[in-house]
Amino acid sequence: MSPLLQTPEESTAPSRSGRKLARTTMGLERDKKRHGDVEDRRGDTLVDEIGIVTTAPAPNGVDLVQESVSLIEYVARLGDFRSTQRQECYSLVRRMKSLLPLFDEIRFLGSAIPPNGIASLSKLKKVFCLAKKLLKTCNEGSKIYLALESEAMMVKFHAVHEKLCQALDELPFDEIEVSVEVREQVELMVTQLRRGKRRKDTQDMELAVDLMAVSSKTDERNADIAIIERLAKKLDLNTVENLKKETIAISNVAKERGQTSECIEQIVEILNKFKQVFGIEVIDVFEDPVKPKLLLKPGSLVIPHEFLCPIMLEVMRDPVIIASGQTFERESIQKWFDSNHRTCPKTRERLGHLSLAPNHALKNLITQWRETNNYKSPNTEGLASPQGSSIKQEEISSLVEELSSCQLTVQRRAAKDIRMLSKENPESRILFAENGAIPALVQLLTYPDSKIQEHAVTALLNLSINDTNKKLIANEQAIPTIIDVLRNGRMESRENSAAALFSLSMLDENKVTIALSDGIPALVELLEQGTVRGKKDAVTALFNLCLNQANKARAIDAGIVPPLLLLLKDKKLNMVDEALSMFLLLVTHPQGRYEIGQLSFIGTLVDIIKKGTPKNKECAASVLLELSSNNSSHILAALQFGVYEHLVDISETGTNRAQRKARGLLQVMKTSDQLP
């Protein structure tokens, strides 16, 4: 019999070589068939019962060790985790695996485990069940949901860390005869867990502002498409297959939380925006997220799945085979390749070539099926013919040539047409760039004609939505010229210049170029003097630029604080959330805390906490917590303005994030002896 399956009586006083062999094999195959599925069910039950007194039979020490090790092996096999929680997940799994030597030594004790040791092991196993449930959520859950709830998930990780520390502290190391080496290893891990602080980095902040922009119902300009594309890429939701999986995951979340909850509506709205950008059918996730609606037609007509293009989910008219062996509609896969993709949309493997081979056999089958079932595609009229495609290419080439015409009227009309054509069509942005539109448009930015300037900068804004074009525009030295239009152009040109800088600043290298070209003072000037739209363009661009730490100091030196304060006080502008988000970013910089933490500002924050919208209160509490965590005098000033009772109210009735921030502020008051 394997030493791992022996009872304590059978394994009493094992030899040194026996112990070594057992410890070597312990981490490999630990009776997985016998314990794996049972442990999954038992673990989930225990998670639900944590903190509830049960009448379950008293656990056996050996069983507790084996079950705990099975839990560790389970989470170690989970594989990849969602990007928003990946660091915390791998850290937790690594710490759980580091406890295997502890269980190894306990398993091979020469004597029975004392009762207090069994109690501690039972508590430790319950913590592992909590960790398993949390890690499974981060492995299988909705990526959008986990991004929106990233802060709440962080709180759950810290709760698991605290429970793990408590359980390990209670282990009677002396009585269970654990070696000094293993004991020191466990104590070091506990020290590291308690010393660890919540991670705050610019990537999380960037993700938060992207989510806020994509969720916005008031700002629908073209630059938002660039944010959607970046956010989808960041969440790994930029392929057909991943979006299908996300649809199913969201459906599962909706079943748990209710379809009509505000959170679910927001998640579905973001998912649909991702699908629209990537040309995928938008379906009702609550009907049947696994089977697209196009599979079923009235009269019980079932469309064979292989007849559907994997990208557009429509019956193919001109199926072609690519290098991976997969079949797609010619127009759909060509658009995929034209967007600089060199992978198969279905398998994600890198392709050796981009040649398209007609799938005549499948095309004949589809034609016969159409005729037999009298089936007509819903989008028949919208399919472009080869002749139409050729005309479009000729039109693009002609417009690019006209940008260099000797007649201002011709140039003006060409710039305007390019502006309009590149507004909604992703394919046209690529084609205009390939035909040399970017250098010609940059040249037009220096023209004295205000309308040409306006059309040119807006066309560059639209073209910059494509990531490759962002680099091309920067390489043409366009950024200093765009900043010059931002300073001296007409108001609409200035607004669109700010939006263009926002789009370009999505590339980190462009953040530096814009700052070194004095773009930040020009944006602050627009924040002061612009229309409501201009102010929104400016603050959005400034936020993105200030994700770079050095740019925070540049923005403060440029005088960003006074106009932001005016945005807080002028409720008619409806920009309180934007201003508070900017303040939250600036207070992470020492110079920002010094400039912002004045008495009048604390009073303004308290006023928002008292009278603002739920979202306003959440943002204001976040800024006040960041200030107070670095200087207790700020919380004293807030108390003098009467913040206490409102924080207590928010800690009970506010949004989830607002409740956490309010409790954090109350804790700061408590630790600094400032409670009233």
XYZ file of C-alpha atoms in Angstrom:
676
model
C 0.000 0.000 0.000
C 1.156 3.495 -0.766
C 2.445 5.277 2.358
C 0.150 8.179 1.475
C -2.938 6.014 2.021
C -1.821 4.305 5.237
C -3.607 4.943 8.500
C -1.654 6.471 11.401
C -1.218 2.988 12.923
C 0.213 1.586 9.706
C 2.637 4.482 9.234
C 3.944 4.801 12.779
C 7.686 5.501 12.976
C 8.531 5.416 9.277
C 12.131 5.013 8.265
C 14.191 8.017 7.084
C 14.205 6.680 3.518
C 10.466 5.991 3.725
C 9.811 9.587 4.798
C 11.932 10.943 1.979
C 10.178 8.804 -0.613
C 6.754 9.726 0.741
C 7.552 13.454 0.752
C 8.803 13.224 -2.825
C 5.634 11.573 -4.108
C 3.219 13.533 -1.964
C 2.887 16.496 -4.345
C 2.273 14.343 -7.460
C -0.851 12.141 -7.608
C -2.565 12.339 -4.209
C -5.539 10.023 -4.700
C -7.152 12.477 -7.152
C -9.865 10.131 -8.371
C -10.944 9.344 -4.847
C -10.966 12.861 -3.435
C -11.178 15.360 -6.350
C -14.895 15.558 -7.134
C -15.946 14.895 -3.545
C -13.703 17.707 -2.378
C -15.207 20.117 -4.880
C -18.678 19.516 -3.491
C -17.577 19.435 0.119
C -15.463 22.559 -0.307
C -18.315 24.580 -1.749
C -20.597 23.510 1.087
C -18.062 24.542 3.698
C -17.665 27.955 2.085
C -21.365 28.586 2.504
C -21.260 27.419 6.098
C -18.263 29.403 7.339
C -19.199 31.089 10.548
C -22.254 28.825 11.065
C -22.235 26.180 13.759
C -22.804 22.768 12.196
C -23.267 19.294 13.563
C -20.842 17.652 11.151
C -18.806 14.742 12.535
C -15.518 15.611 14.181
C -12.830 15.650 11.494
C -9.879 13.260 11.493
C -6.414 14.857 11.438
C -5.157 12.745 8.539
C -8.301 13.432 6.497
C -7.988 17.173 7.125
C -4.417 17.152 5.861
C -5.282 15.128 2.757
C -8.322 17.287 1.984
C -6.315 20.492 2.452
C -3.616 19.223 0.121
C -6.296 18.269 -2.433
C -7.618 21.820 -2.287
C -4.131 23.219 -2.879
C -3.621 20.876 -5.821
C -6.996 21.905 -7.237
C -6.235 25.642 -7.252
C -2.753 24.954 -8.632
C -4.404 23.349 -11.684
C -6.753 26.261 -12.394
C -4.357 27.794 -14.896
C -4.813 31.346 -16.103
C -6.831 33.971 -14.228
C -8.637 37.152 -15.286
C -6.177 39.962 -15.932
C -7.728 42.309 -13.353
C -7.026 39.862 -10.497
C -4.162 37.842 -11.985
C -1.439 39.131 -9.675
C -3.473 38.495 -6.513
C -4.528 35.026 -7.703
C -1.013 33.824 -8.490
C 0.224 35.259 -5.206
C -2.457 33.418 -3.222
C -1.851 30.130 -5.054
C 1.890 30.473 -4.495
C 1.381 31.001 -0.751
C -0.967 28.016 -0.515
C 1.554 25.806 -2.302
C 4.279 26.963 0.081
C 2.328 25.261 2.897
C 2.749 21.783 1.360
C 5.961 21.087 3.375
C 3.968 21.853 6.554
C 1.302 19.290 5.673
C 4.056 16.878 4.638
C 5.581 16.963 8.127
C 2.196 16.803 9.900
C 1.201 13.778 7.804
C 4.240 11.837 8.921
C 4.101 12.640 12.623
C 5.017 9.725 14.794
C 2.260 10.635 17.272
C -1.411 11.564 17.029
C -2.366 15.173 16.263
C -3.614 16.886 19.465
C -7.231 18.211 19.592
C -6.180 21.869 19.346
C -4.094 20.956 16.298
C -7.121 19.312 14.633
C -9.198 22.425 15.379
C -6.555 24.630 13.752
C -6.275 22.359 10.712
C -10.067 22.391 10.357
C -10.064 26.196 10.390
C -7.204 26.252 7.881
C -9.127 23.951 5.548
C -12.148 26.274 5.685
C -9.899 29.151 4.634
C -8.672 27.039 1.709
C -12.306 26.489 0.688
C -12.855 30.244 0.715
C -9.711 30.703 -1.374
C -10.825 28.020 -3.826
C -14.183 29.717 -4.369
C -12.528 33.101 -4.872
C -9.938 31.716 -7.285
C -12.592 29.825 -9.281
C -14.500 33.078 -9.702
C -11.347 34.783 -10.998
C -10.730 31.848 -13.333
C -14.224 31.399 -14.797
C -16.169 34.582 -14.015
C -17.201 37.435 -16.277
C -14.185 39.559 -17.172
C -16.263 42.738 -17.338
C -17.895 42.043 -13.974
C -14.543 41.377 -12.324
C -13.125 44.582 -13.797
C -16.033 46.655 -12.512
C -15.822 44.964 -9.101
C -12.009 44.936 -8.901
C -11.930 46.839 -5.643
C -14.550 44.583 -4.025
C -12.564 41.555 -5.183
C -9.438 43.030 -3.604
C -11.312 43.295 -0.311
C -12.173 39.582 -0.585
C -8.530 38.689 -1.185
C -7.502 40.635 1.900
C -10.207 38.886 3.912
C -8.777 35.500 2.853
C -5.260 36.703 3.721
C -6.404 37.763 7.191
C -8.232 34.484 7.851
C -5.186 32.551 6.637
C -2.939 34.479 9.029
C -5.307 33.822 11.930
C -5.517 30.089 11.197
C -1.719 29.732 10.920
C -1.182 31.752 14.111
C -3.316 29.241 16.021
C -1.361 26.179 14.872
C 0.334 24.561 17.908
C 3.740 24.112 16.262
C 5.438 22.838 19.435
C 2.851 20.143 20.062
C 2.778 18.808 16.523
C 6.584 18.714 16.364
C 7.029 20.676 13.141
C 10.668 21.338 12.226
C 12.182 24.743 12.893
C 12.796 25.255 9.159
C 9.141 24.734 8.189
C 7.907 26.785 11.137
C 10.118 29.726 10.148
C 8.887 29.446 6.566
C 5.248 29.648 7.711
C 5.948 32.552 10.078
C 7.725 34.449 7.281
C 4.715 33.988 5.000
C 2.365 35.301 7.707
C 4.613 38.342 8.215
C 4.632 39.056 4.481
C 0.846 38.752 4.259
C 0.311 41.178 7.123
C 2.829 43.623 5.710
C 1.270 43.561 2.254
C -0.789 46.579 1.301
C -3.471 46.976 -1.296
C -1.939 47.356 -4.721
C -2.469 50.756 -6.362
C -0.996 51.260 -9.780
C -1.609 53.315 -12.866
C -2.883 50.307 -14.787
C -5.825 49.930 -12.375
C -6.506 53.662 -12.598
C -6.342 53.545 -16.389
C -8.744 50.614 -16.417
C -11.132 52.510 -14.143
C -11.242 55.588 -16.367
C -11.716 53.439 -19.490
C -14.663 51.677 -17.846
C -16.122 55.022 -16.825
C -15.799 56.386 -20.366
C -17.267 53.281 -22.035
C -20.189 53.299 -19.577
C -20.910 56.986 -20.195
C -24.343 57.796 -21.575
C -23.566 61.444 -22.267
C -20.376 61.311 -24.361
C -20.747 59.406 -27.638
C -17.944 60.950 -29.739
C -15.710 58.944 -32.026
C -12.801 58.905 -29.617
C -14.855 56.539 -27.456
C -14.369 53.821 -30.087
C -10.655 53.901 -29.355
C -11.362 53.456 -25.643
C -13.661 50.506 -26.365
C -10.986 48.832 -28.497
C -8.298 49.401 -25.864
C -10.546 48.166 -23.039
C -11.554 45.050 -24.982
C -7.896 44.275 -25.651
C -6.976 44.848 -22.009
C -9.720 42.462 -20.842
C -8.830 39.931 -23.573
C -12.288 40.289 -25.133
C -11.190 41.105 -28.670
C -11.915 37.752 -30.358
C -15.151 36.064 -31.366
C -14.513 33.034 -29.174
C -13.721 35.038 -26.050
C -16.779 37.248 -26.511
C -18.953 34.133 -26.785
C -17.507 32.816 -23.502
C -18.005 36.199 -21.867
C -21.665 36.184 -22.935
C -22.169 32.868 -21.142
C -20.290 34.091 -18.057
C -22.449 37.229 -17.895
C -25.579 35.108 -18.191
C -24.417 33.133 -15.147
C -23.763 36.324 -13.178
C -27.231 37.594 -14.121
C -28.829 34.422 -12.744
C -27.095 35.042 -9.423
C -27.675 38.791 -9.140
C -30.886 39.319 -11.126
C -31.270 40.535 -14.715
C -32.598 43.961 -13.773
C -29.827 44.992 -11.383
C -27.971 48.160 -12.365
C -24.640 46.318 -12.378
C -25.876 43.663 -14.842
C -27.353 46.285 -17.156
C -24.008 48.104 -17.191
C -22.108 44.866 -17.914
C -24.420 43.920 -20.797
C -24.128 47.431 -22.256
C -20.317 47.217 -22.253
C -20.403 43.720 -23.783
C -22.662 44.929 -26.592
C -20.296 47.820 -27.337
C -17.419 45.345 -27.646
C -19.458 43.217 -30.048
C -20.458 46.184 -32.180
C -16.848 47.344 -32.539
C -15.706 43.876 -33.654
C -18.679 43.322 -35.985
C -20.330 40.562 -33.950
C -24.077 40.069 -33.638
C -25.605 41.513 -30.473
C -27.910 38.931 -28.888
C -29.993 38.817 -25.733
C -27.698 37.177 -23.178
C -30.716 36.155 -21.105
C -32.348 34.062 -23.847
C -29.698 31.561 -24.913
C -26.114 32.778 -24.671
C -24.694 29.575 -26.143
C -26.685 29.470 -29.388
C -26.791 32.634 -31.561
C -30.271 33.751 -32.576
C -29.373 33.342 -36.252
C -29.291 29.555 -35.805
C -33.097 29.437 -35.577
C -35.549 30.887 -38.076
C -39.362 31.174 -37.990
C -41.090 27.974 -39.037
C -38.471 25.837 -37.198
C -35.930 26.245 -39.992
C -32.581 25.212 -38.521
C -29.480 26.665 -40.133
C -26.547 24.214 -40.126
C -23.845 25.631 -37.871
C -21.100 25.076 -40.448
C -22.927 27.408 -42.861
C -22.372 30.395 -40.538
C -19.331 32.641 -40.720
C -17.591 32.442 -37.287
C -17.073 36.224 -37.360
C -20.424 37.614 -38.514
C -22.602 34.625 -37.510
C -24.455 34.894 -40.837
C -24.928 32.355 -43.616
C -21.916 32.616 -45.902
C -22.246 33.626 -49.560
C -18.573 33.393 -50.560
C -16.848 30.981 -48.116
C -13.052 30.878 -48.246
C -10.453 28.791 -46.435
C -7.473 30.410 -44.679
C -4.110 28.945 -43.670
C -5.459 27.481 -40.395
C -7.973 25.369 -42.327
C -10.958 27.341 -41.005
C -13.642 28.741 -43.300
C -14.978 32.319 -43.209
C -17.027 34.701 -45.327
C -14.563 36.367 -47.712
C -15.570 39.938 -46.831
C -15.380 39.312 -43.068
C -11.972 37.644 -43.038
C -10.558 40.230 -45.444
C -11.599 43.001 -43.028
C -9.890 41.032 -40.250
C -6.653 40.894 -42.238
C -6.960 44.545 -43.285
C -7.032 45.465 -39.581
C -3.441 44.184 -39.274
C -4.435 40.823 -37.759
C -2.165 37.935 -38.684
C -3.930 35.250 -36.653
C -6.951 33.014 -37.178
C -10.004 34.591 -35.451
C -11.236 31.158 -34.377
C -8.106 29.232 -33.342
C -5.903 32.313 -32.629
C -2.906 30.561 -34.209
C -0.473 32.719 -36.189
C -0.939 32.208 -39.918
C 1.869 31.304 -42.284
C 0.228 33.267 -45.115
C -2.896 35.352 -45.767
C -4.045 33.660 -48.959
C -7.752 32.888 -49.369
C -8.861 29.667 -51.081
C -12.520 29.388 -52.244
C -14.432 26.604 -50.476
C -16.426 25.436 -53.520
C -17.824 22.329 -51.836
C -19.323 24.269 -48.942
C -20.577 27.016 -51.267
C -22.463 24.418 -53.356
C -24.015 22.905 -50.221
C -25.144 26.351 -48.996
C -26.616 27.183 -52.430
C -28.604 23.926 -52.509
C -29.816 24.475 -48.951
C -30.910 28.060 -49.769
C -32.908 26.894 -52.786
C -34.502 23.977 -50.946
C -35.581 26.122 -47.986
C -36.270 29.354 -49.936
C -33.872 31.117 -47.578
C -32.868 34.756 -48.131
C -30.154 36.504 -46.141
C -31.358 39.477 -44.089
C -28.420 41.547 -45.337
C -28.506 40.654 -49.037
C -28.878 44.256 -50.088
C -25.949 45.400 -48.013
C -23.317 43.124 -49.534
C -20.803 45.068 -51.583
C -19.927 43.805 -55.017
C -16.334 43.628 -56.263
C -17.133 46.560 -58.517
C -18.370 48.588 -55.513
C -15.194 47.776 -53.619
C -13.075 48.958 -56.550
C -14.974 52.261 -56.757
C -14.409 52.809 -53.049
C -10.668 52.314 -53.455
C -10.576 54.743 -56.361
C -12.533 57.308 -54.329
C -10.062 57.058 -51.458
C -7.066 57.479 -53.743
C -8.701 60.462 -55.411
C -9.493 62.169 -52.091
C -5.910 61.758 -50.886
C -4.608 63.304 -54.107
C -7.004 66.246 -53.739
C -5.491 67.088 -50.328
C -2.449 68.343 -52.254
C -4.467 70.336 -54.781
C -3.564 73.946 -55.584
C -7.167 75.030 -54.932
C -8.255 75.665 -51.345
C -11.856 74.727 -52.101
C -10.770 71.313 -53.402
C -8.533 70.733 -50.383
C -11.281 71.835 -48.010
C -13.832 69.488 -49.601
C -11.374 66.555 -49.632
C -10.459 67.051 -45.949
C -14.134 67.217 -45.039
C -14.957 64.034 -47.006
C -12.089 62.142 -45.384
C -13.293 63.398 -42.006
C -16.798 62.028 -42.645
C -15.746 58.729 -44.249
C -13.306 57.897 -41.438
C -15.828 58.743 -38.737
C -17.648 55.388 -38.540
C -15.810 53.003 -40.868
C -12.782 51.181 -39.366
C -11.753 49.853 -42.791
C -11.568 53.331 -44.307
C -9.141 54.478 -41.578
C -6.708 51.797 -42.680
C -7.160 52.508 -46.386
C -6.695 56.274 -46.016
C -3.487 55.702 -44.047
C -2.182 53.205 -46.612
C -2.843 55.734 -49.396
C -0.811 58.484 -47.709
C -3.553 60.637 -46.169
C -1.780 61.213 -42.845
C 1.226 63.273 -44.091
C -1.052 65.390 -46.283
C -3.497 66.059 -43.417
C -0.654 67.008 -41.062
C 0.539 69.491 -43.688
C -2.942 71.062 -43.822
C -2.856 71.763 -40.055
C -0.508 74.700 -40.754
C -2.868 76.309 -43.294
C -4.429 79.664 -42.283
C -7.854 78.539 -43.570
C -9.814 77.755 -40.382
C -12.216 75.261 -41.992
C -9.374 73.289 -43.599
C -7.652 73.240 -40.221
C -10.812 72.040 -38.485
C -11.485 69.256 -41.025
C -7.830 68.143 -41.005
C -7.469 67.869 -37.213
C -10.827 66.074 -36.941
C -9.878 63.661 -39.721
C -6.632 62.907 -37.846
C -8.693 62.345 -34.702
C -10.825 59.780 -36.527
C -7.821 58.079 -38.137
C -6.034 57.899 -34.770
C -8.668 55.487 -33.468
C -6.620 52.801 -35.230
C -3.563 51.940 -33.096
C -1.227 51.641 -36.068
C -2.311 55.086 -37.237
C -1.486 56.535 -33.805
C 2.136 55.656 -34.422
C 2.062 56.933 -38.014
C 0.616 60.276 -36.916
C 3.241 60.680 -34.202
C 6.007 59.717 -36.631
C 4.889 62.549 -38.949
C 5.690 65.007 -36.113
C 2.000 65.903 -35.946
C 1.775 66.307 -32.159
C 3.421 69.779 -31.910
C 1.242 71.000 -34.792
C -1.933 69.636 -33.165
C -0.945 71.424 -29.942
C -0.518 74.644 -31.931
C -4.099 74.251 -33.225
C -5.181 73.581 -29.623
C -3.703 76.926 -28.594
C -4.662 79.124 -31.542
C -7.459 77.518 -33.552
C -11.192 78.124 -33.535
C -13.064 76.589 -30.593
C -14.282 73.489 -32.469
C -10.763 72.909 -33.796
C -9.375 73.296 -30.272
C -11.908 70.806 -28.895
C -11.114 68.225 -31.553
C -7.381 68.807 -31.055
C -7.810 67.926 -27.371
C -9.771 64.811 -28.342
C -7.000 63.884 -30.810
C -4.362 64.279 -28.090
C -6.437 62.039 -25.833
C -6.591 59.363 -28.516
C -2.871 59.628 -29.305
C -1.949 59.550 -25.595
C -3.185 55.981 -25.328
C 0.319 55.034 -26.434
C 2.729 55.560 -23.532
C 5.448 57.034 -25.734
C 2.985 59.671 -26.965
C 2.188 60.686 -23.373
C 5.811 61.766 -23.044
C 5.907 63.466 -26.470
C 2.748 65.474 -25.749
C 4.105 66.619 -22.388
C 7.515 67.603 -23.785
C 5.738 69.557 -26.538
C 3.937 71.681 -23.903
C 0.596 70.027 -24.545
C -0.390 70.004 -20.861
C -0.479 73.826 -20.365
C -2.523 74.142 -23.591
C -5.033 71.580 -22.307
C -5.257 73.351 -18.928
C -5.976 76.588 -20.821
C -8.854 74.864 -22.678
C -10.094 73.503 -19.338
C -10.335 77.099 -18.123
C -11.715 78.795 -21.234
C -13.493 76.130 -23.265
C -17.132 75.266 -23.758
C -18.617 72.379 -21.762
C -17.557 69.985 -24.504
C -14.094 71.578 -24.632
C -13.700 71.201 -20.873
C -14.672 67.530 -21.102
C -12.208 66.944 -23.945
C -9.479 68.690 -21.967
C -10.030 66.906 -18.638
C -10.241 63.516 -20.377
C -6.947 64.111 -22.201
C -5.302 65.442 -19.018
C -6.426 62.393 -17.049
C -4.893 60.047 -19.587
C -1.644 62.041 -19.692
C -1.403 62.088 -15.892
C -1.322 58.315 -15.741
C 2.365 59.095 -16.312
C 3.741 60.067 -12.880
C 5.981 62.877 -14.179
C 3.017 64.448 -15.973
C 1.138 64.871 -12.698
C 3.728 67.426 -11.549
C 3.604 69.118 -14.972
C -0.179 69.466 -14.749
C 0.034 70.939 -11.250
C 2.729 73.386 -12.379
C 0.475 74.343 -15.311
C -2.228 75.395 -12.856
C -4.725 72.564 -13.194
C -6.050 72.771 -9.603
C -8.027 76.103 -9.785
C -10.081 75.181 -12.896
C -10.790 71.741 -11.408
C -12.112 73.426 -8.254
C -14.414 75.527 -10.427
C -15.778 72.338 -12.019
C -16.653 71.085 -8.529
C -18.481 74.262 -7.600
C -20.356 74.837 -10.871
C -22.986 72.079 -10.758
C -24.500 73.235 -14.080
C -21.469 71.864 -15.924
C -22.284 68.343 -14.668
C -18.560 67.498 -14.437
C -18.174 66.783 -10.724
C -17.266 63.119 -11.273
C -14.656 64.011 -13.902
C -13.068 66.629 -11.624
C -13.036 64.297 -8.611
C -11.482 61.496 -10.702
C -8.753 63.926 -11.732
C -8.207 64.980 -8.121
C -7.992 61.320 -7.062
C -5.192 60.840 -9.569
C -3.324 64.005 -8.523
C -3.428 63.298 -4.766
C -1.242 60.232 -5.334
C 1.602 62.707 -6.013
C 3.223 64.578 -3.059
C 3.038 67.914 -4.874
C -0.603 67.239 -5.666
C -1.447 66.572 -2.020
C 0.233 69.832 -1.042
C -1.625 71.877 -3.672
C -4.994 70.209 -3.163
C -5.112 69.757 0.601
C -6.163 73.309 1.446
C -8.928 74.110 3.915
C -11.377 75.346 1.253
C -10.998 72.143 -0.752
C -11.715 69.944 2.279
C -14.882 71.978 2.839
C -15.912 71.433 -0.780
C -15.352 67.673 -0.467
C -17.452 67.514 2.689
C -20.214 69.472 0.971
C -20.252 66.913 -1.872
C -20.287 64.055 0.646
C -23.327 65.693 2.258
C -25.357 66.689 -0.811
C -23.929 65.011 -3.906
C -25.248 62.143 -5.993
C -24.302 58.597 -4.897
C -21.489 58.605 -7.472
C -20.335 62.082 -6.350
C -20.214 60.910 -2.736
C -18.224 57.836 -3.714
C -15.594 59.877 -5.579
C -15.381 62.570 -2.864
C -14.930 59.971 -0.125
C -12.157 58.329 -2.187
C -10.251 61.633 -2.516
C -10.680 62.475 1.175
C -9.458 59.007 2.196
C -6.327 59.352 0.037
C -5.591 62.781 1.532
C -6.288 61.703 5.111
C -4.203 58.530 4.865
C -1.155 60.733 4.285
C -2.021 63.606 6.648
C -4.368 63.231 9.641
C -4.933 67.008 9.791
C -7.201 66.651 6.743
C -9.567 64.322 8.582
C -9.631 66.743 11.510
C -10.602 69.555 9.134
C -13.308 67.348 7.612
C -14.695 66.620 11.076
C -14.889 70.332 11.757
C -16.992 70.697 8.607
C -19.392 68.053 9.971
C -18.492 65.004 7.872
C -18.842 62.312 10.564
C -22.589 61.585 10.534
C -22.639 61.612 6.733
C -19.793 59.067 6.578
C -21.703 56.829 8.973
C -24.749 57.091 6.696
C -22.698 56.365 3.541
C -21.015 53.370 5.232
C -24.482 51.810 5.520
C -26.442 53.073 2.491
C -23.911 54.205 -0.139
C -22.690 52.350 -3.213
C -20.460 49.357 -2.503
C -17.305 51.350 -3.206
C -18.570 54.366 -1.249
C -19.261 52.143 1.766
C -15.698 50.835 1.702
C -14.253 54.346 1.440
C -16.476 55.649 4.242
C -15.452 52.782 6.522
C -11.836 53.472 5.657
C -12.254 57.113 6.705
C -13.953 56.094 9.948
C -11.032 53.750 10.615
C -8.560 56.604 9.991
C -10.491 58.698 12.529
C -10.347 55.863 15.021
C -6.621 55.205 14.677
C -5.817 58.926 14.883
C -8.075 59.432 17.950
C -10.234 61.918 16.041
C -13.630 60.257 16.540
C -16.174 62.717 17.923
